[in-house]
Short mmCIF file of C-alpha atoms in Angstrom, two decimals:
data_model
loop_
_atom_site.label_atom_id
_atom_site.label_comp_id
_atom_site.label_asym_id
_atom_site.label_seq_id
_atom_site.Cartn_x
_atom_site.Cartn_y
_atom_site.Cartn_z
CA UNK A 19 6.98 5.23 15.16
CA UNK A 20 7.77 5.13 11.72
CA UNK A 21 5.87 7.81 9.19
CA UNK A 22 5.79 9.18 5.85
CA UNK A 23 4.84 12.71 5.13
CA UNK A 24 3.68 13.70 1.60
CA UNK A 25 2.80 17.32 -0.03
CA UNK A 26 -0.92 17.87 0.10
CA UNK A 27 -2.70 17.74 -3.34
CA UNK A 28 -4.50 17.82 -5.45
CA UNK A 29 -1.88 18.73 -7.90
CA UNK A 30 -2.86 19.98 -11.46
CA UNK A 31 -0.41 20.54 -14.11
CA UNK A 32 -0.61 21.02 -17.86
CA UNK A 33 0.93 18.49 -20.20
CA UNK A 34 4.74 18.63 -20.36
CA UNK A 35 5.04 20.74 -17.25
CA UNK A 36 7.66 19.47 -14.52
CA UNK A 37 6.64 17.47 -11.65
CA UNK A 38 7.71 17.33 -8.04
CA UNK A 39 5.95 15.74 -5.23
CA UNK A 40 7.86 16.06 -2.00
CA UNK A 41 7.99 13.01 0.49
CA UNK A 42 9.72 12.97 3.79
CA UNK A 43 10.09 10.12 6.21
CA UNK A 44 10.89 9.39 9.72
CA UNK A 45 12.22 5.94 10.50
CA UNK A 46 14.76 4.31 13.11
CA UNK A 47 17.64 2.88 10.82
CA UNK A 48 17.71 2.74 7.18
CA UNK A 49 14.30 2.25 5.59
CA UNK A 50 14.02 1.07 2.00
CA UNK A 51 11.81 3.40 0.00
CA UNK A 52 9.11 3.13 -2.59
CA UNK A 53 6.72 5.13 -4.73
CA UNK A 54 3.66 3.41 -5.58
CA UNK A 55 1.12 4.68 -8.12
CA UNK A 56 -2.89 3.98 -8.00
CA UNK A 57 -4.56 4.59 -11.35
CA UNK A 58 -8.09 5.29 -11.39
CA UNK A 59 -10.13 2.00 -10.82
CA UNK A 60 -6.96 -0.10 -10.40
CA UNK A 61 -4.87 -1.24 -7.48
CA UNK A 62 -1.41 0.04 -6.33
CA UNK A 63 1.63 -0.64 -8.72
CA UNK A 64 5.12 -0.21 -7.68
CA UNK A 65 6.44 2.69 -9.38
CA UNK A 66 10.08 2.70 -8.38
CA UNK A 67 12.07 2.22 -5.28
CA UNK A 68 15.56 2.81 -3.53
CA UNK A 69 17.24 0.68 -0.86
CA UNK A 70 20.11 3.00 0.39
CA UNK A 71 21.36 6.56 0.89
CA UNK A 72 21.82 8.12 -2.39
CA UNK A 73 20.46 5.29 -4.85
CA UNK A 74 18.35 6.64 -7.31
CA UNK A 75 15.13 4.82 -8.60
CA UNK A 76 13.85 5.55 -11.84
CA UNK A 77 10.96 4.20 -14.27
CA UNK A 78 8.84 5.45 -16.82
CA UNK A 79 10.47 8.89 -16.92
CA UNK A 80 9.77 9.20 -13.01
CA UNK A 81 12.92 9.61 -10.67
CA UNK A 82 13.46 9.72 -6.85
CA UNK A 83 16.74 9.84 -4.98
CA UNK A 84 17.01 8.38 -1.52
CA UNK A 85 18.47 11.38 0.77
CA UNK A 86 19.47 10.25 4.28
CA UNK A 87 20.67 13.73 5.34
CA UNK A 88 17.16 15.34 4.58
CA UNK A 89 15.18 12.08 4.98
CA UNK A 90 13.60 12.73 1.83
CA UNK A 91 12.78 10.86 -1.34
CA UNK A 92 10.97 13.37 -3.61
CA UNK A 93 9.20 11.92 -6.99
CA UNK A 94 10.28 14.07 -10.15
CA UNK A 95 9.29 13.90 -13.78
CA UNK A 96 10.61 16.39 -16.28
CA UNK A 97 7.46 16.11 -18.69
CA UNK A 98 4.14 14.76 -17.44
CA UNK A 99 1.33 13.41 -19.78
CA UNK A 100 -2.27 13.05 -19.43
CA UNK A 101 -1.71 9.30 -18.61
CA UNK A 102 0.25 10.11 -15.61
CA UNK A 103 -2.95 11.14 -13.86
CA UNK A 104 -3.19 9.26 -10.80
CA UNK A 105 -2.70 9.02 -7.05
CA UNK A 106 1.01 8.83 -6.07
CA UNK A 107 1.95 7.21 -2.51
CA UNK A 108 5.23 7.15 -0.86
CA UNK A 109 6.19 4.16 1.44
CA UNK A 110 8.84 2.85 3.51
CA UNK A 111 9.84 -0.45 4.24
CA UNK A 112 11.13 -0.47 8.01
CA UNK A 113 14.61 -1.71 9.19
CA UNK A 114 13.50 -5.14 10.11
CA UNK A 115 11.70 -5.66 6.59
CA UNK A 116 8.35 -6.10 8.37
CA UNK A 117 5.73 -4.07 6.90
CA UNK A 118 5.25 -1.10 4.56
CA UNK A 119 4.24 2.42 5.98
CA UNK A 120 2.37 4.32 3.52
CA UNK A 121 2.03 8.41 3.17
CA UNK A 122 -1.68 9.67 2.49
CA UNK A 123 -1.24 10.06 -1.34
CA UNK A 124 -1.03 12.83 -3.72
CA UNK A 125 -3.49 12.98 -6.31
CA UNK A 126 -2.05 14.41 -9.90
CA UNK A 127 -4.36 15.81 -12.62
CA UNK A 128 -2.57 16.47 -15.72
CA UNK A 129 -4.51 18.62 -18.43
CA UNK A 130 -4.07 18.25 -22.31
CA UNK B 83 0.46 -16.04 -12.76
CA UNK B 84 -1.87 -13.00 -12.87
CA UNK B 85 -1.13 -11.32 -9.67
CA UNK B 86 -2.84 -10.89 -6.21
CA UNK B 87 -6.67 -11.86 -6.52
CA UNK B 88 -9.02 -10.53 -4.24
CA UNK B 89 -12.73 -11.36 -3.85
CA UNK B 90 -15.48 -10.14 -3.95
CA UNK B 91 -14.42 -6.78 -5.19
CA UNK B 92 -17.47 -4.94 -3.78
CA UNK B 93 -19.45 -5.79 -0.76
CA UNK B 94 -22.63 -4.15 0.53
CA UNK B 95 -23.85 -5.44 4.20
CA UNK B 96 -26.15 -4.28 6.99
CA UNK B 97 -24.72 -3.04 10.05
CA UNK B 98 -24.05 -5.96 12.39
CA UNK B 99 -23.63 -8.35 9.97
CA UNK B 100 -20.45 -10.71 9.39
CA UNK B 101 -18.58 -10.46 6.20
CA UNK B 102 -15.28 -12.60 5.07
CA UNK B 103 -12.91 -11.41 2.22
CA UNK B 104 -10.47 -13.47 0.60
CA UNK B 105 -7.03 -13.15 -0.82
CA UNK B 106 -5.31 -15.38 -3.20
CA UNK B 107 -1.36 -14.09 -3.45
CA UNK B 108 1.22 -14.68 -5.91
CA UNK B 109 2.02 -18.46 -5.79
CA UNK B 110 5.73 -18.20 -4.64
CA UNK B 111 5.20 -15.36 -2.33
CA UNK B 112 5.47 -16.20 1.52
CA UNK B 113 4.53 -12.95 3.02
CA UNK B 114 0.80 -11.64 2.74
CA UNK B 115 -0.31 -8.39 4.26
CA UNK B 116 -3.67 -6.98 4.74
CA UNK B 117 -4.27 -2.76 4.57
CA UNK B 118 -7.10 -0.71 5.09
CA UNK B 119 -7.72 2.41 2.74
CA UNK B 120 -10.18 5.08 3.47
CA UNK B 121 -11.02 7.71 0.98
CA UNK B 122 -8.09 10.27 0.69
CA UNK B 123 -6.00 8.10 3.13
CA UNK B 124 -2.98 5.81 2.33
CA UNK B 125 -3.28 2.30 2.99
CA UNK B 126 -2.84 1.69 6.79
CA UNK B 127 -1.23 -1.49 8.06
CA UNK B 128 -3.52 -4.22 9.64
CA UNK B 129 -1.91 -7.39 9.80
CA UNK B 130 0.83 -9.78 8.20
CA UNK B 131 1.43 -13.45 7.71
CA UNK B 132 4.65 -15.16 6.99
CA UNK B 133 3.37 -18.29 5.37
CA UNK B 134 0.68 -19.49 7.56
CA UNK B 135 2.01 -17.51 10.73
CA UNK B 136 0.35 -14.22 11.61
CA UNK B 137 3.39 -12.51 12.74
CA UNK B 138 1.92 -8.89 13.62
CA UNK B 139 -1.30 -7.20 13.90
CA UNK B 140 -2.00 -3.70 14.16
CA UNK B 141 -3.86 -1.93 17.23
CA UNK B 142 -6.30 -1.07 14.31
CA UNK B 143 -7.27 -4.83 14.03
CA UNK B 144 -10.19 -4.84 17.09
CA UNK B 145 -11.22 -8.26 18.60
CA UNK B 146 -14.17 -8.09 15.70
CA UNK B 147 -11.37 -8.49 13.20
CA UNK B 148 -9.80 -12.05 12.41
CA UNK B 149 -7.53 -13.19 9.76
CA UNK B 150 -6.16 -16.56 8.60
CA UNK B 151 -4.02 -18.19 6.26
CA UNK B 152 -4.27 -21.79 6.35
CA UNK B 153 -1.46 -23.61 4.89
CA UNK B 154 0.42 -20.68 3.90
CA UNK B 155 -1.54 -20.08 0.76
CA UNK B 156 -4.86 -17.87 0.56
CA UNK B 157 -5.98 -15.60 3.21
CA UNK B 158 -9.24 -14.70 4.49
CA UNK B 159 -10.22 -11.67 6.71
CA UNK B 160 -13.34 -11.79 8.63
CA UNK B 161 -15.04 -8.69 10.06
CA UNK B 162 -17.68 -9.77 12.84
CA UNK B 163 -20.75 -7.42 13.79
CA UNK B 164 -19.80 -4.75 11.05
CA UNK B 165 -19.88 -0.98 11.98
CA UNK B 166 -20.52 1.90 9.54
CA UNK B 167 -16.80 2.90 10.49
CA UNK B 168 -15.61 -0.29 8.71
CA UNK B 169 -16.43 1.11 5.46
CA UNK B 170 -13.28 1.06 3.67
CA UNK B 171 -11.30 -0.36 0.93
CA UNK B 172 -9.29 -3.65 2.02
CA UNK B 173 -6.30 -4.24 0.27
CA UNK B 174 -4.29 -7.53 0.51
CA UNK B 175 -0.69 -7.56 -0.83
CA UNK B 176 2.11 -10.23 -1.06
CA UNK B 177 5.81 -10.25 -1.40
CA UNK B 178 8.99 -12.62 -1.14
CA UNK B 179 10.89 -12.81 1.99
CA UNK B 180 13.85 -11.91 0.60
CA UNK B 181 15.05 -8.63 2.26
CA UNK B 182 14.25 -5.18 3.01
CA UNK B 183 14.25 -4.09 -0.57
CA UNK B 184 11.42 -6.46 -1.78
CA UNK B 185 8.33 -4.75 -2.98
CA UNK B 186 4.61 -5.83 -2.17
CA UNK B 187 2.31 -6.69 -4.88
CA UNK B 188 -1.13 -5.41 -4.30
CA UNK B 189 -4.44 -6.76 -5.42
CA UNK B 190 -7.38 -4.55 -6.29
CA UNK B 191 -9.04 -4.60 -3.19
CA UNK B 192 -12.50 -5.29 -1.71
CA UNK B 193 -14.70 -2.26 -1.34
CA UNK B 194 -16.65 -2.84 1.74
CA UNK B 195 -20.02 -0.32 2.46
CA UNK B 196 -21.61 -1.15 5.84
CA UNK B 197 -25.09 0.72 5.67
#
């Protein structure tokens, strides 16, 4: 079945450092890909998405590019802030648009 | 619209008791999903509805679990004869049925603790 793999956390960075969180997927066909973020005490929020190969999703300084050849959707940000501390989930929506499959999440802590 | 609403936010119950959670989706959304999330894990799919029809159920959804969405509006998730392994965050999400690229909007979840 479909699955999503993320780099294990926690990831601890200093403010203004560069962030990469790796995400790879296994799916039949061509899924849509998403990054969701969960801030402490809050529900999951969509951060960005990409629907086809080579699409780049971006929001709040975060970017991710849909790489079909490597089945990856790595999340990047050039300069993290303390307020980016959260858990980040990579997810896919399968070929038939039925349900969402999530990775295990990566906890990010940004220190001032 | 204030988004997806879930009630209660927290529920503590004794093992063997029944519990019911409610989800109110975004009003125009015709798809509604239930997920379960345990500590340190990503959300795991339980079931989803398209309008009032329950179209798919995960193998995680044992016969002690039942979900309904009468009239395609709010949904309830009931767990009968709760077990300690049922302790988790139960998440509800809704989306529009407009294609693969449509994202899901999540509620804040109901945290269940079975003692």
